[in-house]
PDB file of C-alpha atoms in Angstrom:
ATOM      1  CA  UNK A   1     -30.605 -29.768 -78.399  1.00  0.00           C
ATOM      2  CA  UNK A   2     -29.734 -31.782 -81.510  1.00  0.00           C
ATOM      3  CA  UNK A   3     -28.884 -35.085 -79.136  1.00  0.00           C
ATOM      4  CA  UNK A   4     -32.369 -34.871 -77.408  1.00  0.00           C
ATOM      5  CA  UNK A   5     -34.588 -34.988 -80.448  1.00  0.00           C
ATOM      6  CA  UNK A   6     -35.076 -37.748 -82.957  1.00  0.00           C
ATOM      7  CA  UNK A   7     -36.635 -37.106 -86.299  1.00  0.00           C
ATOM      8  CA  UNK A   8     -39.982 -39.755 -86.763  1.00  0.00           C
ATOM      9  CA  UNK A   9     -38.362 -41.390 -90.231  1.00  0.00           C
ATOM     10  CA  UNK A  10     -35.145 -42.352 -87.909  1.00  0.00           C
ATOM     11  CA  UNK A  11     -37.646 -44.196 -84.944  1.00  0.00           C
ATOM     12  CA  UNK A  12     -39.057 -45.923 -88.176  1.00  0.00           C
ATOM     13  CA  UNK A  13     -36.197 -47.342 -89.096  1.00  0.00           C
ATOM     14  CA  UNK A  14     -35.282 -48.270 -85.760  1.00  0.00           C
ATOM     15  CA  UNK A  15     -38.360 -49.747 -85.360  1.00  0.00           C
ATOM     16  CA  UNK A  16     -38.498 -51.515 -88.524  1.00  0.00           C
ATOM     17  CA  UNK A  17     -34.717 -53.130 -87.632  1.00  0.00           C
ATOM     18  CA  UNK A  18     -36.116 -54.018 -83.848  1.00  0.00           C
ATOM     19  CA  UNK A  19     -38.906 -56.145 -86.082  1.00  0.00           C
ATOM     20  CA  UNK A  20     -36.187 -58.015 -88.051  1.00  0.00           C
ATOM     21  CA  UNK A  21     -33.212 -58.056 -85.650  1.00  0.00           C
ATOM     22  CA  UNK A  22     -35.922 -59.799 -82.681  1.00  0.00           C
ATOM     23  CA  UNK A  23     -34.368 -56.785 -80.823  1.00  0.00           C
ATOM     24  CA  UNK A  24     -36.154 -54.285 -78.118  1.00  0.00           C
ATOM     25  CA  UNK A  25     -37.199 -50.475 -78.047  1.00  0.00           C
ATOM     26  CA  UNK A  26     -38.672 -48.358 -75.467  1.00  0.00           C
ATOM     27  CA  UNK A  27     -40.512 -44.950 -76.284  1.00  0.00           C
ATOM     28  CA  UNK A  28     -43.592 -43.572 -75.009  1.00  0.00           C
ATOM     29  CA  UNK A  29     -46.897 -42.955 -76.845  1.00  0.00           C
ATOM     30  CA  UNK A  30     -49.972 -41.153 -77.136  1.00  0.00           C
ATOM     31  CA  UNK A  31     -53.270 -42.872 -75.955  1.00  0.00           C
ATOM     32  CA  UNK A  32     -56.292 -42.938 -77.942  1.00  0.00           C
ATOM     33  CA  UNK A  33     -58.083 -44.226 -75.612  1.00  0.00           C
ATOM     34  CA  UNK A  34     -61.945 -46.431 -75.989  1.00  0.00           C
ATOM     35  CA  UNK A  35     -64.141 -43.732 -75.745  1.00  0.00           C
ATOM     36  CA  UNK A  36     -64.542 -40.248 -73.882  1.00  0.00           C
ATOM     37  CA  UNK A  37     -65.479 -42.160 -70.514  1.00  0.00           C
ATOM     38  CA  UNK A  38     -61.871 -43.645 -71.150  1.00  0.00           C
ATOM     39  CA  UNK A  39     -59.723 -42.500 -67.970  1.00  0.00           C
ATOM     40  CA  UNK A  40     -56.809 -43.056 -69.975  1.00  0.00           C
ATOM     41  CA  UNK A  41     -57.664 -41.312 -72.967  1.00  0.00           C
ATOM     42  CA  UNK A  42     -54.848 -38.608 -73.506  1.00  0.00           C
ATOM     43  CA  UNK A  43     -52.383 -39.651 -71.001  1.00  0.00           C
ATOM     44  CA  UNK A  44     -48.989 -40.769 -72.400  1.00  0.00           C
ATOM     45  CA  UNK A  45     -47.861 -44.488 -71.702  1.00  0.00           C
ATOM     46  CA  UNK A  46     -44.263 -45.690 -71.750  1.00  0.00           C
ATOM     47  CA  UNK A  47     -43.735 -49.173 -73.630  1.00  0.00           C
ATOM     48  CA  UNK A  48     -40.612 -50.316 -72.501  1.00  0.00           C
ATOM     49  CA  UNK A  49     -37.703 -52.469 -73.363  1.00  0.00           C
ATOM     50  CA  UNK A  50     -41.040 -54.004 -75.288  1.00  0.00           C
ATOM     51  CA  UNK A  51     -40.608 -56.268 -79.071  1.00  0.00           C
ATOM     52  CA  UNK A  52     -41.893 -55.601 -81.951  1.00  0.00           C
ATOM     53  CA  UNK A  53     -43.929 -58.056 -83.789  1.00  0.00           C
ATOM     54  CA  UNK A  54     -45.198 -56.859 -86.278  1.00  0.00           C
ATOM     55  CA  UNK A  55     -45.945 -53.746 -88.682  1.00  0.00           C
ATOM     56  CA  UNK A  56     -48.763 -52.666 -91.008  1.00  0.00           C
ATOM     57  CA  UNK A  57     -49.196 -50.540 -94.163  1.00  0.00           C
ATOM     58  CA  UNK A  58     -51.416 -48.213 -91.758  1.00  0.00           C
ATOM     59  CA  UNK A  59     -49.098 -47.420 -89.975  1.00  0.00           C
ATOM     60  CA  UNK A  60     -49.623 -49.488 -86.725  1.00  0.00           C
ATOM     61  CA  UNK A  61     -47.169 -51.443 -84.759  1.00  0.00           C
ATOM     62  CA  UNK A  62     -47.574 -54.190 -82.549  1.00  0.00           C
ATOM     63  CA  UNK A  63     -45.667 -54.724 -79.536  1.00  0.00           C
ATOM     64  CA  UNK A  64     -44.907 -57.349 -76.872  1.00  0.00           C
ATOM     65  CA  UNK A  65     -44.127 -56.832 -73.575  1.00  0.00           C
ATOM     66  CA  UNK A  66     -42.159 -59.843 -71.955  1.00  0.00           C
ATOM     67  CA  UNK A  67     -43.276 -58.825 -68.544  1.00  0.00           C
ATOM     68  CA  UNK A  68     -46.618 -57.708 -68.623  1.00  0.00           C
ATOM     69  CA  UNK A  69     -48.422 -59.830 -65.781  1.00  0.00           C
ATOM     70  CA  UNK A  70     -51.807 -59.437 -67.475  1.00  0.00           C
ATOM     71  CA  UNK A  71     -52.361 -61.222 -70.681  1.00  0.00           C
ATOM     72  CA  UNK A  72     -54.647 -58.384 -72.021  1.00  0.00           C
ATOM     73  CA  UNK A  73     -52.150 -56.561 -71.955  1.00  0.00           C
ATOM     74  CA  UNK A  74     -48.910 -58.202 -73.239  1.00  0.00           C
ATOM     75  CA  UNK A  75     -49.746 -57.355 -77.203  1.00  0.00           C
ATOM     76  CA  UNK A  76     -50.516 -54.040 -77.550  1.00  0.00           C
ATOM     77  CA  UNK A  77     -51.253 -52.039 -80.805  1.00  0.00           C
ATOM     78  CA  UNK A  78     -49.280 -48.285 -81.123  1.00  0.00           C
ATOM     79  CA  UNK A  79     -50.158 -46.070 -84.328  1.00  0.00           C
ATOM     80  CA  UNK A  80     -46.580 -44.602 -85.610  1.00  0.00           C
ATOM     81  CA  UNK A  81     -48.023 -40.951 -85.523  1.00  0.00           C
ATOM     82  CA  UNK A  82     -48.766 -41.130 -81.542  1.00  0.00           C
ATOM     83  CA  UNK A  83     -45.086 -41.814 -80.767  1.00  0.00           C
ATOM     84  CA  UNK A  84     -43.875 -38.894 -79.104  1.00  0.00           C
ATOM     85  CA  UNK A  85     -40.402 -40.047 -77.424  1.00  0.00           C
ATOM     86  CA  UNK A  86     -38.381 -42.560 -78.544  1.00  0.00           C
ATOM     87  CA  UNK A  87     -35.469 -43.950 -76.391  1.00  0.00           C
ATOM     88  CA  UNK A  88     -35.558 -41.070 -74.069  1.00  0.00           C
ATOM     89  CA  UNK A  89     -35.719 -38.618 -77.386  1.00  0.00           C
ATOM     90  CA  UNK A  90     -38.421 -36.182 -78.091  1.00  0.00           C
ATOM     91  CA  UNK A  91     -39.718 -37.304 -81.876  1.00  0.00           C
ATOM     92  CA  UNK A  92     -40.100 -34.337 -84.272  1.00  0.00           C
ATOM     93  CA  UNK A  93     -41.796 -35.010 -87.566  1.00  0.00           C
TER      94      UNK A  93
END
């Protein structure tokens, strides 16, 4: 079970060295969602082989997808906390 899991300080790191390297991640995250009309709000979506841009002190990433067709949707903004697999690992905290 150890090989399947991934401890949430280790997809930081990895994360934070995707940011400087200009290197990609996939993992798949929790959605917020805009409101509780949202039909997405609580389904899981999968960001991947996606860069990271940038990071902030709250905690949020921001990611860009190379191959996203729409242009809405080629930055996108993940909080740390809602990552819940990262390269095909569950994350435990």
């Amino acid at each position: 079970m150890k090989d399947k899991v991934i401890h949430i300080s280790e997809v930081l790191k990895i994360m934070n060295a995707a940011l400087m390297n200009n290197s990609t991640v996939s993992f798949k995250a929790w959605k917020v969602g805009n409101g509780d009309d949202d039909p997405e709000r609580g389904m899981i979506k999968a960001y991947d082989h996606v860069y990271v841009t940038s990071h902030s002190r709250t905690g949020t990433y921001i990611t860009l997808d190379p191959l996203a067709e729409n242009k809405k949707y080629k930055y996108r903004r993940v909080s740390e906390a809602l990552i819940c697999e990262f390269m095909d690992k569950k994350v435990i905290w």
